[in-house]
Each structure stands twice: as C-alpha cells, then as structure tokens.
XYZ file of C-alpha atoms in Angstrom:
583
model
C 0.744 -13.970 2.482
C 2.905 -10.841 2.463
C 6.442 -10.563 3.804
C 5.176 -7.736 5.977
C 2.989 -10.202 7.888
C 6.068 -12.135 9.029
C 7.352 -9.111 10.912
C 3.982 -8.708 12.617
C 4.217 -12.209 14.133
C 6.387 -11.862 17.254
C 6.745 -15.632 17.743
C 8.833 -15.877 14.570
C 11.606 -13.690 15.979
C 12.409 -11.966 12.688
C 14.271 -8.668 12.455
C 14.345 -6.682 9.191
C 17.839 -5.747 7.999
C 16.971 -4.319 4.578
C 14.377 -4.135 1.821
C 11.635 -2.216 3.608
C 10.241 -1.009 0.258
C 9.720 -4.611 -0.914
C 7.669 -5.946 2.023
C 4.492 -6.201 -0.067
C 5.930 -9.183 -1.941
C 3.832 -12.350 -1.713
C 5.270 -15.506 -0.148
C 4.264 -18.695 -1.991
C 6.358 -21.132 0.013
C 9.458 -21.631 2.126
C 12.806 -23.363 1.527
C 15.743 -24.052 3.843
C 19.181 -24.303 2.217
C 22.891 -23.969 2.822
C 23.853 -24.772 -0.768
C 26.064 -22.252 -2.531
C 23.773 -22.541 -5.586
C 20.205 -23.596 -4.705
C 18.705 -22.324 -7.973
C 17.608 -25.795 -9.198
C 15.237 -26.034 -6.240
C 13.724 -22.563 -6.553
C 10.596 -21.686 -8.555
C 10.046 -18.098 -7.332
C 8.153 -16.537 -4.456
C 9.880 -18.527 -1.689
C 11.122 -17.278 1.645
C 14.625 -18.773 1.781
C 15.986 -19.781 5.216
C 19.719 -20.247 5.607
C 22.171 -20.906 8.430
C 25.011 -19.329 6.385
C 27.055 -22.553 6.214
C 27.681 -21.791 2.527
C 29.646 -18.622 3.410
C 33.424 -19.011 3.721
C 34.379 -15.356 3.264
C 32.870 -11.990 2.249
C 33.215 -12.714 -1.471
C 30.625 -15.521 -1.252
C 27.651 -13.259 -0.429
C 27.317 -11.516 -3.790
C 26.962 -14.662 -6.001
C 24.599 -16.318 -3.513
C 22.265 -13.300 -3.352
C 22.465 -12.815 -7.110
C 21.246 -16.401 -7.631
C 18.322 -15.890 -5.245
C 17.299 -12.586 -6.841
C 17.499 -14.108 -10.303
C 15.224 -16.952 -9.221
C 12.619 -14.444 -7.995
C 12.528 -15.419 -4.339
C 10.435 -13.259 -2.034
C 13.043 -12.791 0.688
C 15.991 -14.216 2.607
C 16.058 -15.037 6.335
C 19.487 -15.719 7.832
C 19.983 -17.395 11.206
C 22.139 -15.793 13.887
C 22.967 -19.062 15.624
C 26.115 -19.829 13.556
C 27.870 -16.442 13.211
C 26.036 -14.211 15.637
C 25.438 -10.905 13.816
C 24.578 -11.158 10.125
C 27.688 -10.249 8.057
C 27.723 -6.756 6.566
C 28.686 -8.117 3.131
C 25.437 -10.111 3.013
C 23.414 -7.055 4.027
C 25.080 -5.009 1.290
C 24.556 -7.680 -1.383
C 20.845 -7.918 -0.543
C 20.524 -4.132 -0.726
C 22.141 -4.091 -4.195
C 19.704 -6.706 -5.484
C 16.671 -5.277 -3.614
C 16.175 -8.575 -1.797
C 14.502 -8.225 1.632
C 16.768 -9.624 4.362
C 15.671 -10.820 7.804
C 17.708 -11.931 10.786
C 16.348 -14.974 12.646
C 16.991 -14.969 16.391
C 19.069 -17.881 17.594
C 16.230 -19.098 19.836
C 13.835 -19.589 16.879
C 13.968 -22.830 14.906
C 13.646 -22.753 11.126
C 10.946 -25.409 11.486
C 8.782 -22.918 13.397
C 8.994 -20.393 10.556
C 8.400 -23.086 7.923
C 5.296 -24.405 9.683
C 3.837 -20.917 10.059
C 4.394 -19.937 6.412
C 3.045 -23.226 5.008
C -0.069 -22.999 7.174
C -0.774 -19.389 6.160
C -0.085 -19.852 2.445
C -2.138 -23.050 2.201
C -5.092 -21.437 3.940
C -4.989 -18.351 1.716
C -4.760 -20.382 -1.483
C -7.726 -22.533 -0.494
C -9.768 -19.479 0.467
C -8.903 -17.643 -2.746
C -9.764 -20.529 -5.052
C -13.007 -21.369 -3.254
C -14.210 -17.765 -3.187
C -13.256 -16.461 -6.635
C -16.409 -17.690 -8.367
C -18.663 -16.402 -5.602
C -16.952 -13.019 -5.607
C -17.375 -12.762 -9.365
C -21.083 -13.407 -9.009
C -21.501 -10.864 -6.222
C -19.540 -8.205 -8.079
C -21.466 -8.698 -11.288
C -24.851 -8.593 -9.562
C -24.013 -5.522 -7.466
C -23.007 -3.541 -10.575
C -23.456 0.197 -11.111
C -27.063 0.203 -10.003
C -25.985 -1.113 -6.618
C -24.263 2.079 -5.556
C -21.547 2.849 -8.055
C -17.797 2.200 -7.879
C -17.769 2.455 -4.086
C -19.722 -0.812 -3.762
C -17.172 -2.718 -5.808
C -14.250 -1.159 -3.925
C -15.886 -2.027 -0.596
C -16.074 -5.664 -1.692
C -12.395 -5.625 -2.587
C -11.623 -4.317 0.874
C -13.835 -6.674 2.868
C -13.270 -9.845 0.832
C -9.689 -9.541 -0.383
C -8.248 -7.021 2.084
C -7.257 -4.770 -0.821
C -7.296 -0.985 -0.552
C -8.219 0.479 -3.942
C -9.179 3.803 -5.491
C -10.578 4.906 -8.835
C -8.551 7.826 -10.184
C -8.985 10.250 -13.060
C -6.142 10.668 -15.587
C -4.843 13.593 -13.521
C -4.864 11.568 -10.286
C -8.031 13.067 -8.792
C -9.916 10.560 -6.654
C -13.158 9.460 -8.285
C -14.077 6.798 -5.736
C -12.592 5.004 -2.760
C -13.664 2.426 -0.220
C -14.731 3.598 3.224
C -13.160 6.682 4.778
C -9.666 6.171 3.370
C -8.675 8.859 0.891
C -5.600 8.882 -1.275
C -3.518 12.070 -0.773
C -3.561 14.339 -3.814
C 0.203 14.191 -4.519
C 0.128 10.383 -4.342
C -2.794 10.223 -6.771
C -1.026 12.558 -9.194
C 2.170 10.488 -9.007
C 0.266 7.247 -9.646
C -1.568 8.781 -12.602
C 1.757 9.918 -14.025
C 3.204 6.397 -13.689
C 0.138 4.919 -15.355
C 0.084 7.378 -18.260
C 3.813 6.983 -18.903
C 3.556 3.180 -18.874
C 0.516 3.245 -21.159
C 2.287 5.492 -23.668
C 5.260 3.114 -23.832
C 2.954 0.169 -24.515
C 3.745 -1.732 -21.331
C 1.251 -4.406 -20.420
C -1.026 -3.699 -17.455
C -1.177 -3.893 -14.525
C 1.589 -1.353 -14.028
C 3.628 -1.402 -10.824
C 4.492 1.863 -9.093
C 6.074 2.701 -5.748
C 5.211 6.025 -4.114
C 6.512 7.009 -0.674
C 7.654 3.435 -0.063
C 4.263 1.863 -0.831
C 3.737 -0.453 -3.796
C 0.671 -0.001 -6.019
C -0.687 -1.858 -9.038
C -2.455 0.230 -11.676
C -5.198 -1.183 -13.897
C -6.718 0.723 -16.848
C -10.497 1.106 -16.739
C -11.938 0.481 -20.176
C -15.216 -1.071 -21.244
C -14.365 -3.980 -23.539
C -17.593 -5.896 -23.067
C -20.805 -5.939 -25.060
C -22.087 -2.490 -25.919
C -18.650 -0.926 -25.564
C -17.411 1.624 -28.044
C -14.968 0.338 -30.679
C -11.421 0.048 -29.371
C -9.195 2.985 -30.207
C -6.637 2.260 -32.905
C -4.236 4.732 -31.328
C -3.664 4.847 -27.566
C -3.356 8.649 -27.769
C -7.076 8.943 -28.509
C -8.000 7.704 -25.016
C -4.919 7.865 -22.775
C -5.782 11.335 -21.442
C -9.389 10.508 -20.627
C -9.393 6.953 -19.220
C -9.866 6.312 -15.513
C -7.575 3.914 -13.679
C -7.868 1.575 -10.697
C -5.037 1.922 -8.160
C -4.648 -1.048 -5.801
C -2.322 -0.887 -2.807
C -0.513 -4.150 -3.566
C 2.062 -5.643 -5.910
C 0.103 -7.687 -8.459
C 3.174 -8.913 -10.318
C 3.046 -12.281 -8.579
C -0.737 -12.701 -8.347
C -2.292 -15.922 -9.634
C -4.389 -15.656 -12.833
C -7.650 -16.061 -10.907
C -7.043 -12.944 -8.846
C -5.948 -10.924 -11.867
C -9.117 -12.015 -13.677
C -11.153 -10.805 -10.722
C -9.558 -7.358 -10.862
C -10.166 -7.207 -14.606
C -13.834 -7.889 -13.862
C -13.811 -5.027 -11.372
C -12.452 -2.616 -13.973
C -15.194 -3.719 -16.372
C -17.898 -2.884 -13.829
C -16.391 0.541 -13.158
C -16.043 1.164 -16.905
C -19.772 0.571 -17.364
C -20.426 3.121 -14.629
C -18.083 5.564 -16.359
C -19.980 5.173 -19.624
C -23.283 5.785 -17.848
C -22.039 8.998 -16.276
C -20.562 10.182 -19.566
C -23.945 9.667 -21.188
C -25.536 11.864 -18.522
C -22.999 14.580 -19.326
C -24.230 14.873 -22.900
C -26.945 17.329 -21.816
C -24.374 19.822 -20.575
C -22.213 19.267 -23.642
C -25.156 19.905 -25.951
C -26.059 23.121 -24.132
C -22.481 24.325 -24.434
C -22.416 23.410 -28.131
C -25.583 25.385 -28.813
C -24.317 28.488 -26.996
C -20.929 28.237 -28.710
C -22.527 28.055 -32.170
C -24.659 31.122 -31.407
C -21.624 33.070 -30.200
C -19.442 32.084 -33.154
C -22.084 32.921 -35.753
C -22.717 36.384 -34.282
C -26.269 35.697 -33.098
C -28.122 38.603 -31.437
C -27.338 38.976 -27.709
C -31.019 38.426 -26.861
C -30.935 34.975 -28.473
C -27.728 34.061 -26.636
C -29.216 35.317 -23.360
C -32.299 33.155 -23.875
C -30.141 30.063 -24.403
C -28.083 30.902 -21.307
C -31.268 31.146 -19.238
C -31.979 27.565 -20.246
C -28.431 26.443 -19.499
C -27.902 28.227 -16.176
C -30.229 26.021 -14.042
C -28.349 22.947 -15.301
C -24.927 24.442 -14.729
C -25.684 26.343 -11.525
C -28.487 24.498 -9.745
C -30.036 26.604 -7.038
C -28.841 29.966 -8.374
C -31.129 30.362 -11.380
C -28.735 32.537 -13.372
C -25.024 33.171 -13.713
C -23.954 36.784 -13.116
C -20.564 36.149 -14.733
C -19.106 33.791 -17.331
C -15.589 32.855 -18.329
C -14.422 31.067 -21.462
C -11.596 28.533 -21.471
C -10.124 27.195 -24.713
C -7.894 24.106 -24.837
C -6.167 22.201 -27.610
C -4.228 18.929 -27.701
C -1.789 18.411 -30.562
C 0.153 15.281 -31.417
C 3.259 15.058 -33.527
C 6.762 16.493 -33.530
C 6.142 19.335 -31.114
C 9.236 19.242 -28.902
C 10.602 22.730 -28.479
C 8.199 24.352 -30.977
C 7.678 27.983 -30.083
C 7.648 31.503 -31.301
C 8.617 32.176 -34.908
C 8.293 28.586 -36.169
C 4.983 26.841 -36.634
C 3.951 26.552 -32.988
C 2.414 23.448 -31.521
C -1.290 23.949 -31.712
C -1.180 25.390 -35.210
C -2.606 22.251 -36.753
C 0.734 21.189 -38.211
C 1.106 17.941 -36.290
C -0.427 15.752 -38.999
C -1.034 12.849 -36.593
C -4.538 12.134 -37.906
C -5.948 12.052 -34.360
C -9.070 14.130 -33.775
C -7.944 16.607 -31.141
C -11.335 18.107 -30.297
C -12.836 15.159 -28.340
C -9.545 14.546 -26.511
C -9.320 18.212 -25.489
C -12.997 18.190 -24.473
C -12.607 15.264 -22.052
C -9.379 16.697 -20.711
C -10.788 20.183 -20.172
C -13.761 18.724 -18.280
C -11.248 17.127 -15.918
C -8.957 20.149 -15.580
C -11.839 22.443 -14.633
C -12.740 20.296 -11.634
C -11.271 21.402 -8.330
C -8.522 18.807 -7.677
C -9.478 18.774 -3.990
C -13.016 17.609 -4.853
C -13.535 13.863 -5.128
C -16.360 11.973 -6.802
C -17.403 11.247 -10.381
C -20.170 13.872 -10.414
C -18.024 16.839 -9.393
C -18.006 18.154 -12.989
C -21.775 18.588 -13.133
C -21.524 22.355 -13.500
C -18.986 22.355 -16.322
C -20.123 22.579 -19.935
C -17.519 21.893 -22.613
C -18.054 21.804 -26.368
C -15.552 21.085 -29.090
C -15.241 22.661 -32.477
C -12.626 21.558 -34.950
C -9.449 20.743 -33.060
C -10.147 22.784 -29.921
C -12.420 22.463 -26.893
C -14.309 25.437 -25.477
C -15.687 25.597 -21.932
C -18.375 27.986 -20.739
C -17.764 28.372 -17.019
C -20.485 30.109 -14.986
C -19.269 32.056 -11.978
C -21.407 33.055 -9.004
C -21.051 36.673 -7.977
C -18.534 37.421 -5.250
C -20.257 36.988 -1.894
C -23.193 35.087 -3.393
C -24.189 31.791 -1.744
C -22.775 28.754 -3.487
C -25.017 25.817 -4.383
C -25.999 23.500 -1.597
C -23.838 20.400 -1.336
C -24.620 17.117 0.429
C -27.859 18.526 1.774
C -26.207 21.469 3.519
C -26.096 25.160 2.639
C -22.587 26.119 1.558
C -21.080 29.269 2.975
C -20.925 32.435 0.854
C -17.931 32.908 -1.368
C -15.489 35.289 0.238
C -12.995 35.449 -2.576
C -12.850 35.967 -6.307
C -14.201 32.774 -7.925
C -12.629 33.532 -11.316
C -10.377 30.966 -12.976
C -6.666 31.648 -13.410
C -4.602 29.917 -16.066
C -1.575 29.039 -13.960
C -3.699 27.712 -11.094
C -5.710 25.447 -13.418
C -2.633 23.517 -14.502
C -0.671 23.509 -11.246
C -2.067 20.201 -9.953
C -2.266 18.373 -13.276
C 0.911 19.402 -15.125
C 3.048 16.454 -13.967
C 0.688 13.556 -14.786
C -0.477 15.107 -18.061
C 3.117 15.656 -19.169
C 3.695 11.925 -18.683
C 0.667 11.109 -20.825
C 1.667 13.555 -23.543
C 5.144 11.959 -23.597
C 7.443 13.075 -26.409
C 4.852 13.818 -29.082
C 1.920 15.542 -27.405
C 1.174 19.048 -26.236
C -1.648 20.730 -24.307
C -2.209 24.479 -24.580
C -4.889 26.422 -22.743
C -6.187 29.997 -22.699
C -8.485 31.699 -20.183
C -10.590 34.807 -20.767
C -11.586 37.485 -18.307
C -15.019 37.237 -16.707
C -17.857 38.873 -18.661
C -21.085 40.137 -17.194
C -23.524 39.778 -20.076
C -24.181 37.690 -23.186
C -22.820 40.544 -25.308
C -19.379 39.892 -23.881
C -19.181 36.177 -24.692
C -17.939 36.609 -28.251
C -15.121 38.863 -27.085
C -14.333 36.439 -24.263
C -14.079 33.570 -26.755
C -11.655 35.507 -28.941
C -9.685 36.566 -25.867
C -9.356 32.947 -24.692
C -8.250 31.871 -28.172
C -5.618 34.608 -28.305
C -4.375 33.580 -24.873
C -4.148 29.948 -26.001
C -2.044 30.987 -28.988
C 0.299 32.827 -26.621
C 0.584 29.609 -24.583
C 1.196 27.585 -27.763
C 4.152 29.793 -28.637
C 5.931 28.845 -25.414
C 8.123 25.783 -24.911
C 6.843 22.929 -22.766
C 4.380 20.065 -22.852
C 1.635 21.752 -20.831
C 1.254 25.532 -21.176
C -1.427 28.068 -20.298
C -1.932 31.819 -20.599
C -4.535 34.163 -19.188
C -6.268 37.286 -20.410
C -4.028 39.546 -18.308
C -1.067 38.567 -20.502
C -2.739 40.024 -23.584
C -2.170 43.582 -22.391
C 1.627 43.413 -22.133
C 4.734 42.621 -24.148
C 4.028 38.926 -23.404
C 1.451 38.981 -26.205
C 3.937 40.286 -28.769
C 7.179 38.463 -27.987
C 6.119 34.894 -28.868
C 5.248 35.922 -32.422
C 8.552 37.589 -33.274
C 10.115 35.489 -36.092
C 13.040 33.341 -35.031
C 15.568 35.022 -37.317
C 14.613 38.498 -36.039
C 14.711 37.263 -32.462
C 18.176 35.736 -32.861
C 19.619 38.774 -34.616
C 18.225 41.232 -32.057
C 19.403 39.318 -28.973
C 22.794 38.473 -30.484
C 23.560 42.112 -31.284
C 22.876 43.220 -27.719
C 23.775 40.242 -25.537
C 26.503 38.264 -27.331
C 29.255 40.790 -26.448
C 28.275 40.488 -22.782
C 28.116 36.683 -22.888
C 31.547 36.475 -24.522
C 33.015 38.796 -21.911
C 31.425 36.776 -19.088
C 32.868 33.532 -20.481
C 36.382 34.991 -20.601
C 36.376 36.986 -17.356
C 33.522 35.526 -15.239
C 32.342 39.093 -14.808
C 28.619 38.265 -14.420
C 27.563 41.151 -16.636
C 24.357 39.406 -17.787
C 23.087 38.732 -14.205
C 24.053 42.295 -13.288
C 22.068 43.677 -16.222
C 19.008 41.559 -15.346
C 19.069 42.704 -11.720
C 19.676 46.347 -12.661
C 16.598 46.376 -14.905
C 14.547 44.455 -12.346
C 15.385 47.173 -9.799
C 14.174 49.863 -12.243
C 17.705 51.279 -12.559
C 18.091 51.923 -8.809
C 21.803 51.798 -7.945
C 21.316 51.262 -4.226
C 18.658 48.524 -4.496
C 20.574 46.704 -7.222
C 23.857 46.839 -5.284
C 22.120 45.545 -2.152
C 20.479 42.678 -4.020
C 23.786 41.672 -5.643
C 25.714 42.210 -2.383
C 28.058 44.624 -4.180
C 29.489 48.036 -3.377
C 27.796 50.717 -5.476
C 31.134 51.590 -7.100
C 31.564 47.972 -8.227
C 28.071 48.057 -9.697
C 28.856 51.299 -11.535
C 31.999 49.711 -12.975
C 29.995 46.707 -14.271
C 27.280 48.882 -15.808
C 29.963 51.028 -17.438
C 31.527 47.901 -18.917
C 28.090 46.840 -20.277
C 27.668 50.233 -21.943
C 31.204 50.143 -23.341
C 30.762 46.651 -24.859
C 27.339 47.348 -26.397
C 27.540 51.055 -27.247
C 24.314 51.658 -25.287
C 23.469 54.055 -22.451
C 21.523 52.516 -19.558
C 20.363 55.953 -18.425
C 18.205 56.180 -21.580
C 14.720 54.609 -21.500
C 15.014 53.343 -25.093
C 18.215 51.428 -24.366
C 16.783 50.010 -21.136
C 13.738 48.796 -23.086
C 15.922 47.178 -25.768
C 17.925 45.285 -23.150
C 14.705 44.245 -21.362
C 13.207 42.804 -24.548
C 16.441 41.082 -25.535
C 16.623 39.325 -22.169
C 12.971 38.253 -22.444
C 13.500 36.806 -25.911
C 16.810 35.092 -25.221
C-alpha cells in the first residue's frame, strides 16, 4: 500500500506534517518503537510509530531521524498523546532527510494503525503473487494484434491500478490508457529525465519527480527473439527509443512486479517494430525522390515520382501544391562550444564512429510531428531519407485554405493560416529533452528551406536547407536550427568569419569601450547597442534608456572619442553593428 492511502482513511486520525512529495512510497509493514536506535529491527519500507519517549531534548531528533532514513523506512508517525503538538525540531529533521512525518491524534491507538496496515499489506501481497502469472498470460496473448499499446496500458490500469503512458524520446504521448492524457510539459520533462539517466548509464527504471508526482521510467526495447542486434553504443538508439512512464515509484517494487513491467515494455517494443516496418514505404519513396533531385534528374521524372508519393503522404488530396525540405544532422564527439571559424559541429570532424544518418532520420521523423498530436501513427505523412551523415525530409504542404485530410472519420476544417514549417518553431517543444539526450558530446543541427511550388524547385530547396543547416551548425548550443529567411541577411555571413579575424575586428572596436565601462561603470556598450537598435534616433534611444537626451549625447560622444569613429556615418554604424553581432 502507499503512504497516501493512510491519509485517505479517516479512522486512522493521521495528519501530514511534511514529506508531501514522498507519499507514493510503498509501506511493507509497521513497527512501534521508542528506542533511540531501532535500526537493528528495521529492514526498510516500514511505517514507524513512536510515542516520542526517546526524546529528551531538541538535539535527539536529528540522530533518530537519520537512523530511520538510513534504514529506508517509508515514513514516521508520531503520537500526540505524550507531548501534545509534535516538536518543531522533529519536523525539521524529517524535512532535511525527506522522511514523511505524520501526527497521530491522541484518541487513536497505535494498535488500530498497525492492524489496518498489516491487513492491507498482507492482502495486496497475496493478490499480487496470485495474479502475476495470470496477468503475464493475458498480456502476452493480447499483444499488438489485440489493439496496440493501449490494450496493455488498460490492463495495467484495471489490474494493478497503475497509470502509464508510452512516450516518444521528445516526450510526445504515443499511447495512454483511457481518457487520461499526460500534459505536454510533463511528458517533455520525463523524457529529459529518461534521456539524461540513460546517457549516464544508470540502471532502469529511472525515478523522476515532476510537479510533486513520482514517476518510474522504463526503456522500451525489443530484446526478444527476432529483435535487432543490441546497439554497442547507447548513442545509436537513445534519441529514437520510446519509453514507458508509470505514475509510481518502482524503487521498492518486488521482483515479480518489475518483471511484469519488463514484459509490458517487450510487448510495446514489438508494436514499435511493426509500425517502423510500415514506415519503410514512405522512407523508400523519400529516398527515391532525393536520389533523383541530387543527381539532377529531369523535372518531369521527379514530378512523376512525386505523383506516386503524394497519395501516400497526403491521403485524400491527390497532390501536394507545395513542398519544403528539412535537413538534419546529429554529430557526436567533442562539440562543446564549436562555432564559427573553427571546424563547426556537423562538419564530420567528430570521429565517434557512430552512423549519424539513421539517428538523424529517426529523430527528424519525430521532430516533424506536431507535439500536440498523440498516437504512434501521427507521422504517416512524413517522408525522411538519409544520405551519408544527414537526414533529409520531404514535407508536403497543402495550399493555404485547402481542406486538410479527414481525421477520425470527420472532415477537417480548411487551413486558415500558413502551413509552412519554421525552424525555431520545430525545435521549441523538443529542445529541452533532446539536449539531455545529447549530453556533453552530441549536437543536433537543422535547416529548413522555403516552400517550392514545382519539382523544378526541389533541388534549390535542398541546397537552401543544407546551407541553413550549416548556419545552424556554426552557432553554439546543443540543439540549433536556421531557416531560409536567414540566408538573405548578414546572419549567413557572420558564422563563417574566421575566429582570428572575428577577435581582431571586435577587439579593435569594442575593447576600449569595455575597458572604460569596467573602470567607470559608464554603460557605453549597452548605450551603443540601444542607439543602433533605435536606428540612431536620439529621442527614442533616450526614452528607452530612461536618460536625458544630453546625457545620451555625452555617452555617444565618449564612444566616438574612445574609438575614433563617427556614429553619424553609415559605415561606422555598420562596423559597430557587426562587431556587436560577432562578439
């Protein structure tokens, strides 16, 4: 039974004094003691009842609680009959050691609590042991053909009272039992916990607490007969594996229950493999189109192949008026801080020996799914190929105002906004969990092309997406993206300025101002940034900085005096602008 259940039983007269985040702990037994050191009688998981006779003064609470926490007890219940209110020093000691503390009303006998706990725990143990074999049989016979992951999760809910969800590596919900959905931010946080724990080699299940609720996270991998060979390096699969999130703390589960959950992950893994196999058609279509585009095939031949692909990728529309190309690359190795003039991450210099193309392909298929859409088949209209170390997605876009494909038997409403993909939006919901999976040695870079309206434009779109990805690769950060709109501005040029040129240029212009600011706290650099951002407008800049115009003129004059430049000249304004962007 859970500690939480004790609070729900009014007859026990328990009042929680601390440890609300730990109420999902399991209670395996109960022990009453007033010994100063009861450790020899503790085996872990007990609810300890005490009348506080061991306490002589405030200094006694800390060692007593430390002994209980070290023994792994589930919680402490202190009676109010002896001292009245529970001493504050005991409450504080329990809070330091994260030990749940209950107050027992003076009218409730310890024997009443003991009898209740023993009866509940004994009944649950008997039910668990008697039903494990039967549950295994039912789970194995229901299998993927019996309705997919939802069937297995429903059994977990009805038989074991466990709420569970299947999540993608970015935290998107693949499946859940009943009507209960996991909020998107919670799913992303759990995926991040799981990926970080997997990268550090911690043994599953992984425990995570989000918004005060404890979860146990199980990797979903097919290790049975017919499974693919196990990856020699966790980085080959960490960004593509699903996970099972269970709303419970499995750290104190008996082996039989853990074995049952491992069986559940095996069933879901088989379903994952089946769905991946079905995706091969879309991948093959994308590969064929990509090869035609890269080899410079005639537009008529590319158009013919697209006519074959469009019904698969856009069922119900027949053809795609517009297409976008997205290019992604995952690099492993010493990539921290690589940018600009050095060999940027994504340049093939990682030398990790891990094939990046398949990893990027699986990851791009996930990223291109709307994070608000749940279900394992939500990527049916995404075709991703991989070539060398990069993955390339051909994304068909319905025309603005055109009816979207029917979903769940109903006609979807017409699109009333631009359906085009935007680089920053693609990564907004997945940046945090993916950064945890990439850890200290991985990097994801992504580029997005503009929409094209004919097969003739696909080759240019592919090159545009690749250029945008290289711009993203030149930036610092674990997860970076760039779009086609950035290729028509200084953003395209700045990342490729060599480091030595960059340092010399910025130092010559900005170092005198930085030195002056350090000595006088004059804020010349912020003033310069705001002045340029206001297009040289004295009044707007002064208002934004909350300065008198004369004060602003004095600061600008000091900037010009220190640098020998004239901020009324366009050339000098441009030099300062570029120096600030590159610094």
